[in-house]
Coordinates of N, CA, C and O in Angstrom, one line a residue:
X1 N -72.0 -25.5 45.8 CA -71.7 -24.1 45.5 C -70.7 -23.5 46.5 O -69.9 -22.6 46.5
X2 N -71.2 -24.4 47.3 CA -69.9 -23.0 48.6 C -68.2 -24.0 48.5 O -67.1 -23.5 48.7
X3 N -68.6 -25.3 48.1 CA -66.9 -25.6 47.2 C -66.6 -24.9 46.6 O -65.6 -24.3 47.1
X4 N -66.9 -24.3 45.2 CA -66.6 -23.1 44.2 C -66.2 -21.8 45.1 O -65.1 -21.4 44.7
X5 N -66.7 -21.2 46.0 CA -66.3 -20.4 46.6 C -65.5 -20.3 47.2 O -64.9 -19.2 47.4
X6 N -65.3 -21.4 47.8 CA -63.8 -21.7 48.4 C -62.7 -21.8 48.0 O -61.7 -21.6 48.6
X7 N -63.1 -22.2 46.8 CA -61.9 -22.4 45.4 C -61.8 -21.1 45.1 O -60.6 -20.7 45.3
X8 N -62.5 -20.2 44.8 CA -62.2 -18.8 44.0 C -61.5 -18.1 45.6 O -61.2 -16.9 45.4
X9 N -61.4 -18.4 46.6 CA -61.1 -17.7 47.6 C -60.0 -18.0 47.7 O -59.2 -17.1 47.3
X10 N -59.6 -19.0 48.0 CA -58.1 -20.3 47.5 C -57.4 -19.5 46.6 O -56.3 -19.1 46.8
X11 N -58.0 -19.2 45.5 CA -57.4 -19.0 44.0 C -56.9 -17.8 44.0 O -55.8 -17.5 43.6
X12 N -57.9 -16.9 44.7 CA -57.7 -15.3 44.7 C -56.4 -15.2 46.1 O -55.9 -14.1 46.2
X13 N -56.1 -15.9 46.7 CA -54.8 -15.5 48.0 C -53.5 -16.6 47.2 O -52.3 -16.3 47.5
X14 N -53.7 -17.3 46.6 CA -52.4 -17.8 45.6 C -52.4 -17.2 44.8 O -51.2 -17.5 44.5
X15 N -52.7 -16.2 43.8 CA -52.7 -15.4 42.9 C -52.4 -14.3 43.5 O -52.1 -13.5 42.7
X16 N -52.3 -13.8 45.0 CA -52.1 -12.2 45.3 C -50.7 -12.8 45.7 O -49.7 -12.1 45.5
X17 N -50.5 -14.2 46.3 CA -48.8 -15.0 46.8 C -47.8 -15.2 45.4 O -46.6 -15.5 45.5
X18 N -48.5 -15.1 44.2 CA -47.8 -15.1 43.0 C -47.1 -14.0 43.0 O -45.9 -13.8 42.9
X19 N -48.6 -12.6 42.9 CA -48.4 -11.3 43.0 C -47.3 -10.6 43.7 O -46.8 -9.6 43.3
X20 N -47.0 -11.1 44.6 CA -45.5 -10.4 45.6 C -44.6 -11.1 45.3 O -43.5 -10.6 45.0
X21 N -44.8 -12.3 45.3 CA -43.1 -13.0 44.3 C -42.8 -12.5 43.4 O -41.9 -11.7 43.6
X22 N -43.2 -12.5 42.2 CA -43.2 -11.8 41.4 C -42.8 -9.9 41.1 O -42.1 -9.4 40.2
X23 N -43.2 -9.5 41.7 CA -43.0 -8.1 42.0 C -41.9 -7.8 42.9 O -41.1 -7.0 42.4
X24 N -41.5 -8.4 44.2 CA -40.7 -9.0 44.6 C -39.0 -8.9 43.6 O -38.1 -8.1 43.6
X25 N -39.1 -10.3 42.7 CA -38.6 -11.0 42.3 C -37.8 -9.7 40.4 O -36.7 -9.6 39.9
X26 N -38.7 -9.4 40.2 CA -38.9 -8.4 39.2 C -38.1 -6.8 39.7 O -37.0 -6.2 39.5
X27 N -39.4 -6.5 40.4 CA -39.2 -5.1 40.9 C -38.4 -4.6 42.3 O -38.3 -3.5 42.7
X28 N -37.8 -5.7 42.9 CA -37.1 -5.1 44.1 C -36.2 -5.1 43.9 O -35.6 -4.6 44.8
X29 N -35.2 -5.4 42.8 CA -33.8 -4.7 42.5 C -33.5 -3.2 42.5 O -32.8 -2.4 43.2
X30 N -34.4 -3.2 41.4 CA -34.8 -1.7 40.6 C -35.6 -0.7 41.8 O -35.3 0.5 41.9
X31 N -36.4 -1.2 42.5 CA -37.1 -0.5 43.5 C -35.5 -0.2 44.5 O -35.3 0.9 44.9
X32 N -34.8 -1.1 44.6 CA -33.6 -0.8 46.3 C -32.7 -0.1 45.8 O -32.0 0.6 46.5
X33 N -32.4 -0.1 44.2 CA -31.3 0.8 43.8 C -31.9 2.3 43.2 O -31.2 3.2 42.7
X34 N -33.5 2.3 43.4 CA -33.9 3.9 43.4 C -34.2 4.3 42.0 O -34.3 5.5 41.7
X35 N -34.2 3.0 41.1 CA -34.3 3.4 39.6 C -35.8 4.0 39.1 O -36.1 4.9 38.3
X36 N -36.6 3.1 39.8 CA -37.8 3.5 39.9 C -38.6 3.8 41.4 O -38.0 3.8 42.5
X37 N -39.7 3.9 41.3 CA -40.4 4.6 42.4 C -41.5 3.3 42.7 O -42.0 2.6 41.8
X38 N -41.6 3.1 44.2 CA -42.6 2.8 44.5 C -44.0 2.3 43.8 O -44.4 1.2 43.9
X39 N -44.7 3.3 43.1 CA -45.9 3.5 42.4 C -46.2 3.2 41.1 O -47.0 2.4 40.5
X40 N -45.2 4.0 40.7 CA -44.9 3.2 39.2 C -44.1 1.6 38.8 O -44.2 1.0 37.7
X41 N -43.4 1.0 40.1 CA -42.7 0.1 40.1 C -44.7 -1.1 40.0 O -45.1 -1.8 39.0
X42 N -45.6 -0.7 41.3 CA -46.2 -1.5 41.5 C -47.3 -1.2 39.9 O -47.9 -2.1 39.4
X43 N -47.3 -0.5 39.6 CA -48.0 0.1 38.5 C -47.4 -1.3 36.9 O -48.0 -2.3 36.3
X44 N -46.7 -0.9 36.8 CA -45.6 -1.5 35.7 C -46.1 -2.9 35.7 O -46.6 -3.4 34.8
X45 N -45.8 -3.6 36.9 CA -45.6 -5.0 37.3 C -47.2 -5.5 37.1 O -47.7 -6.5 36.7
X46 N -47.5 -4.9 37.4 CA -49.6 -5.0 37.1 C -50.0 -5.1 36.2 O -50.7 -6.0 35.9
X47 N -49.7 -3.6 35.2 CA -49.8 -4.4 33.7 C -49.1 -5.1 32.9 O -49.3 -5.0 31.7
X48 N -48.3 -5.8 33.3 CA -47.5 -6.7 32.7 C -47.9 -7.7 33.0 O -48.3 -8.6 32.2
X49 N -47.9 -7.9 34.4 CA -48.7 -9.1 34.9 C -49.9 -9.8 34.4 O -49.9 -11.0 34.1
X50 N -50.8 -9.1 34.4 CA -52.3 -9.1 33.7 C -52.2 -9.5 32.1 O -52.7 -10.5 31.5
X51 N -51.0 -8.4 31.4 CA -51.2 -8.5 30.5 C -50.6 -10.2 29.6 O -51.1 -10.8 28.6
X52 N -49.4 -10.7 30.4 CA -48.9 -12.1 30.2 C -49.7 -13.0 30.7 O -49.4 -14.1 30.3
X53 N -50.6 -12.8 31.6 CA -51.3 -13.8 32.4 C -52.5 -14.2 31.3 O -53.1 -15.2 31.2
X54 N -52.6 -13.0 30.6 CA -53.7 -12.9 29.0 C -54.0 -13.6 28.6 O -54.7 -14.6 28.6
X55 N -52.9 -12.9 27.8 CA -51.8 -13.3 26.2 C -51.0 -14.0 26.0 O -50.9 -14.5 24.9
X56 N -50.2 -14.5 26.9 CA -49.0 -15.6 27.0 C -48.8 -16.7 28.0 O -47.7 -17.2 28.2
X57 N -50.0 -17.0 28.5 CA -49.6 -18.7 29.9 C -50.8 -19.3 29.3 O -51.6 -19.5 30.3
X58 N -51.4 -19.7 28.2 CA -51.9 -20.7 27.6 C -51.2 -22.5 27.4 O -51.5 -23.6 27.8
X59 N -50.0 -21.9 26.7 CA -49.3 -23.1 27.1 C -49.1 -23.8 28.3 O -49.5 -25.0 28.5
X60 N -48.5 -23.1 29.4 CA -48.6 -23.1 31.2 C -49.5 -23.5 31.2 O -49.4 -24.7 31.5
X61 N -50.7 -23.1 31.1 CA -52.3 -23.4 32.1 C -52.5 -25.1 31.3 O -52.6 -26.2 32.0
X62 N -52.6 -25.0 29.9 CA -52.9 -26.4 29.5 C -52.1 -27.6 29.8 O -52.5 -28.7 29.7
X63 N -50.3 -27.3 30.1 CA -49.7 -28.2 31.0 C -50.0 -28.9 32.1 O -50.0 -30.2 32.3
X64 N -50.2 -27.5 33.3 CA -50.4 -27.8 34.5 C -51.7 -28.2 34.8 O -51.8 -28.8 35.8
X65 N -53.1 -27.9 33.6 CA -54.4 -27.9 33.9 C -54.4 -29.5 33.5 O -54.6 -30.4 34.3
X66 N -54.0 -29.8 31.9 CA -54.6 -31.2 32.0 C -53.2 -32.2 31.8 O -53.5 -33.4 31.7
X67 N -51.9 -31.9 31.8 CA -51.1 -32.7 31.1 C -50.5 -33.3 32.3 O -49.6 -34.0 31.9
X68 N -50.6 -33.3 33.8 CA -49.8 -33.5 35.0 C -50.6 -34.6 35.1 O -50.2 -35.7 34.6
X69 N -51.9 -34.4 35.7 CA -53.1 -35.6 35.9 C -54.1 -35.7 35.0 O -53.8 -35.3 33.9
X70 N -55.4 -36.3 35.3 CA -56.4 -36.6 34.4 C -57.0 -35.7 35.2 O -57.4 -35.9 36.3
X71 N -57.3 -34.4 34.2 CA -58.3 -33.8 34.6 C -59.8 -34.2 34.7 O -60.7 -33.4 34.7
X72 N -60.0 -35.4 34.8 CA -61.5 -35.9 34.8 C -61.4 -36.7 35.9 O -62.5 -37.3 35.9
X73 N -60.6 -37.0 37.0 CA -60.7 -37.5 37.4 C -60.7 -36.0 39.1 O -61.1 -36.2 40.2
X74 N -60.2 -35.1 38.8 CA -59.7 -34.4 39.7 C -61.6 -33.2 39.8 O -62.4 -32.8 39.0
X75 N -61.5 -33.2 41.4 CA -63.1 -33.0 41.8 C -62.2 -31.3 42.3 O -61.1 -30.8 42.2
X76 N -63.7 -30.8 42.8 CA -63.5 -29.2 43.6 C -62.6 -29.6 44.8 O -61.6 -28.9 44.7
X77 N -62.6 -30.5 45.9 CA -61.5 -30.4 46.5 C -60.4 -30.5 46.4 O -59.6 -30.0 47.2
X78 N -60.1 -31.3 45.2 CA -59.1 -31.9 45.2 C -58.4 -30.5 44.1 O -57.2 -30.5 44.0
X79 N -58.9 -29.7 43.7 CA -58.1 -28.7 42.8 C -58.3 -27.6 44.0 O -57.6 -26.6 43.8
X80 N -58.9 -27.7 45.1 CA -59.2 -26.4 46.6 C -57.6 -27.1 47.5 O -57.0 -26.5 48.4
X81 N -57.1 -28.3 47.1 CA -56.2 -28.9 47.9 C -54.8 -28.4 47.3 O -53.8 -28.0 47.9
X82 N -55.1 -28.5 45.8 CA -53.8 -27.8 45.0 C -53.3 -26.6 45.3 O -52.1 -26.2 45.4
X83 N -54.5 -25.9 45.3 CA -53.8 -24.5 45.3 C -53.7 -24.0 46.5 O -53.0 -23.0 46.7
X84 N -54.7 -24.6 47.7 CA -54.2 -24.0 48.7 C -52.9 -24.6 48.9 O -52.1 -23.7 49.1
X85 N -52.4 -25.6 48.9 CA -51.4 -26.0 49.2 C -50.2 -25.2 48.9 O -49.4 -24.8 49.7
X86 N -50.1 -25.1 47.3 CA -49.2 -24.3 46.3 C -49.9 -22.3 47.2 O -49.1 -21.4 47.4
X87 N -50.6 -22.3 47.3 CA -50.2 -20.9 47.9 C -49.8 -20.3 49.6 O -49.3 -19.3 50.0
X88 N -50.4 -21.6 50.4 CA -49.4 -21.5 51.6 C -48.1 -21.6 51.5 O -47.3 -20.9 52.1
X89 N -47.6 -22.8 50.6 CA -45.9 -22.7 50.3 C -45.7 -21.7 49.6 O -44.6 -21.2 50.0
X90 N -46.0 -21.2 48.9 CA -45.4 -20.1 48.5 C -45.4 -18.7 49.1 O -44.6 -17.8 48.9
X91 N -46.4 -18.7 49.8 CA -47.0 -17.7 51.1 C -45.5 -18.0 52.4 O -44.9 -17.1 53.0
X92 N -45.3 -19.1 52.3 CA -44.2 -19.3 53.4 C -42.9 -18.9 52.9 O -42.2 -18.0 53.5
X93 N -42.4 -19.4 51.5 CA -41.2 -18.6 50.7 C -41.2 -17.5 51.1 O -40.3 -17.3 52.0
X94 N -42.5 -16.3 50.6 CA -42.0 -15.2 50.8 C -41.8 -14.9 51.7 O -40.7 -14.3 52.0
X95 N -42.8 -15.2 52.7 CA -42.5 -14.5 54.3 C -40.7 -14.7 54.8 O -39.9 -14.0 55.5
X96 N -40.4 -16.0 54.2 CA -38.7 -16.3 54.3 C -38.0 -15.6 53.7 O -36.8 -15.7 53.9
X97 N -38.5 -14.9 52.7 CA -37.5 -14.6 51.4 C -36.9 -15.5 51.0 O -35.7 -15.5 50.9
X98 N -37.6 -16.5 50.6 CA -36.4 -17.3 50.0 C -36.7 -17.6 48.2 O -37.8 -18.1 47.7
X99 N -35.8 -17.2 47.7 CA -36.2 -17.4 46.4 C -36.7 -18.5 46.1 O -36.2 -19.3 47.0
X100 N -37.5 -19.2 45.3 CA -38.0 -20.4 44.7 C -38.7 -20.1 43.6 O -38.9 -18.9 43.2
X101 N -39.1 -21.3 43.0 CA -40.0 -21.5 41.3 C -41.6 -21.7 41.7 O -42.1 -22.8 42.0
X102 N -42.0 -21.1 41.6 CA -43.9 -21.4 41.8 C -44.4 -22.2 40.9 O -45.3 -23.0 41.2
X103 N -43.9 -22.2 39.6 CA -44.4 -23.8 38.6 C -43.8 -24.4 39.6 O -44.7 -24.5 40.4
X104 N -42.7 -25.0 40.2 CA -42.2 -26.2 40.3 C -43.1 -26.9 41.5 O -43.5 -28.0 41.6
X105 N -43.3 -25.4 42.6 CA -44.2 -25.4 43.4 C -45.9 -26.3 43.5 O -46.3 -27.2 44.2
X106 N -46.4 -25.5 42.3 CA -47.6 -26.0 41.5 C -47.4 -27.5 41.4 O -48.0 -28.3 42.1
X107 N -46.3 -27.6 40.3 CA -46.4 -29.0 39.7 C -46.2 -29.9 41.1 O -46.7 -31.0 41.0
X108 N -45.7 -29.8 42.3 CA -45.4 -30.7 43.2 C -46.6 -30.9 43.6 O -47.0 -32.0 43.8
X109 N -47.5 -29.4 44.0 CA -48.7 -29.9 44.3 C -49.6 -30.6 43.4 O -50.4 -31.6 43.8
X110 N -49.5 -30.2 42.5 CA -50.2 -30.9 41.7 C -50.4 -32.6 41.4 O -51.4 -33.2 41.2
X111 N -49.0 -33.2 41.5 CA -48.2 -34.7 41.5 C -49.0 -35.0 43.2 O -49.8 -36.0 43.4
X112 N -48.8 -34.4 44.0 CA -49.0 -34.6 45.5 C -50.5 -35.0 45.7 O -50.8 -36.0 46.3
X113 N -51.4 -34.2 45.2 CA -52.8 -34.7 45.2 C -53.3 -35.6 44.6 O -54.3 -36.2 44.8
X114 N -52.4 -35.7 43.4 CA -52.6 -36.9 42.5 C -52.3 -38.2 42.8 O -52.7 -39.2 42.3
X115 N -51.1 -38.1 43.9 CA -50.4 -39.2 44.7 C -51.2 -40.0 45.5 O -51.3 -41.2 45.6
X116 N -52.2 -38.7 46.3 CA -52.7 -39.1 47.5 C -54.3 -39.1 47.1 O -55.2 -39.3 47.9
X117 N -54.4 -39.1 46.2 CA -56.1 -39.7 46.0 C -55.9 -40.0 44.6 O -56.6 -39.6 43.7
X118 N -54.7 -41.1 44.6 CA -54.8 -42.3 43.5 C -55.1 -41.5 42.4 O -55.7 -42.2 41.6
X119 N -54.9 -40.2 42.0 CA -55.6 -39.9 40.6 C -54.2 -40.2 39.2 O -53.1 -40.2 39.6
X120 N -54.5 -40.4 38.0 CA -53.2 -41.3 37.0 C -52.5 -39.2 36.9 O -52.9 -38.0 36.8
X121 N -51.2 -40.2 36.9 CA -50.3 -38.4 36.5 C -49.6 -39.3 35.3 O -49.0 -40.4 35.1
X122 N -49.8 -38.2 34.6 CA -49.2 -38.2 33.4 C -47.3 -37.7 33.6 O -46.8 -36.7 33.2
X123 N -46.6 -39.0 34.2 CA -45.2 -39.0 34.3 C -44.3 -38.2 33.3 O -43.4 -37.4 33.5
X124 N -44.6 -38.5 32.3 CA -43.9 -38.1 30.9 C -44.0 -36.5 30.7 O -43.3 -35.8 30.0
X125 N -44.8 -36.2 31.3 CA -45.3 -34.9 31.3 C -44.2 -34.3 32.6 O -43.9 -33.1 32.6
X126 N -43.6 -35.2 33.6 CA -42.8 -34.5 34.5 C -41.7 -35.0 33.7 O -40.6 -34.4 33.9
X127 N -41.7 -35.7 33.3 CA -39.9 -36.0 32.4 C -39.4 -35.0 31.8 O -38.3 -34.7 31.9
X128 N -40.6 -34.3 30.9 CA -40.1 -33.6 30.1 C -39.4 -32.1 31.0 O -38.8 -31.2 30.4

């Protein structure tokens, strides 16, 4: 039980490191040239966010969820290892500003855990 929670805690600080890239990435043009405001910038990007994260990353989630590795073989640590992993690097991006891809991010973590505790990755799946 307290793996699960560690995972949803994991899950919830990579998902708020998505949240500023993103918003970031989106909204800080438009926020530095004064087009929109603050409030409504972070407002906008929220429901959009939510609302694609819905309605439209199905495909995404069943990629990265089972088509990288064998999801049967992958335990609570070893998915608590992915994502912290994938959200300290991307936690480090922003603090650098440095633009980057968070799938690509993901998928390395993802390949990386699967490397390092022997689990089968589905190669063809990074070909493509």
């Amino acid at each position: 039980m307290l793996s699960i929670i560690l995972l949803v805690i994991v899950a919830v600080g990579f998902a708020w490191n998505l949240g500023v890239h993103y918003t970031g990435a989106v909204m800080g043009m438009p926020y530095a040239a004064r087009s929109i405001a603050l409030w409504p910038a972070l407002t906008l990007i929220a429901i959009l966010t939510i609302s694609g994260a819905t309605f439209a990353s199905s495909g995404v989630e069943a990629t990265v969820g089972l088509r990288i590795i064998s999801d049967q073989s992958v335990r609570v640590p070893d998915a608590i290892a992915i994502v912290l992993a994938a959200g300290l690097l991307t936690l480090l991006y922003n603090y650098w500003k440095i633009p980057t891809s968070t799938i690509q991010i993901l998928v390395f973590c993802v390949v990386g855990v699967g490397l390092a505790g022997r689990i089968p990755i589905y190669w063809g799946t990074i070909g493509k």
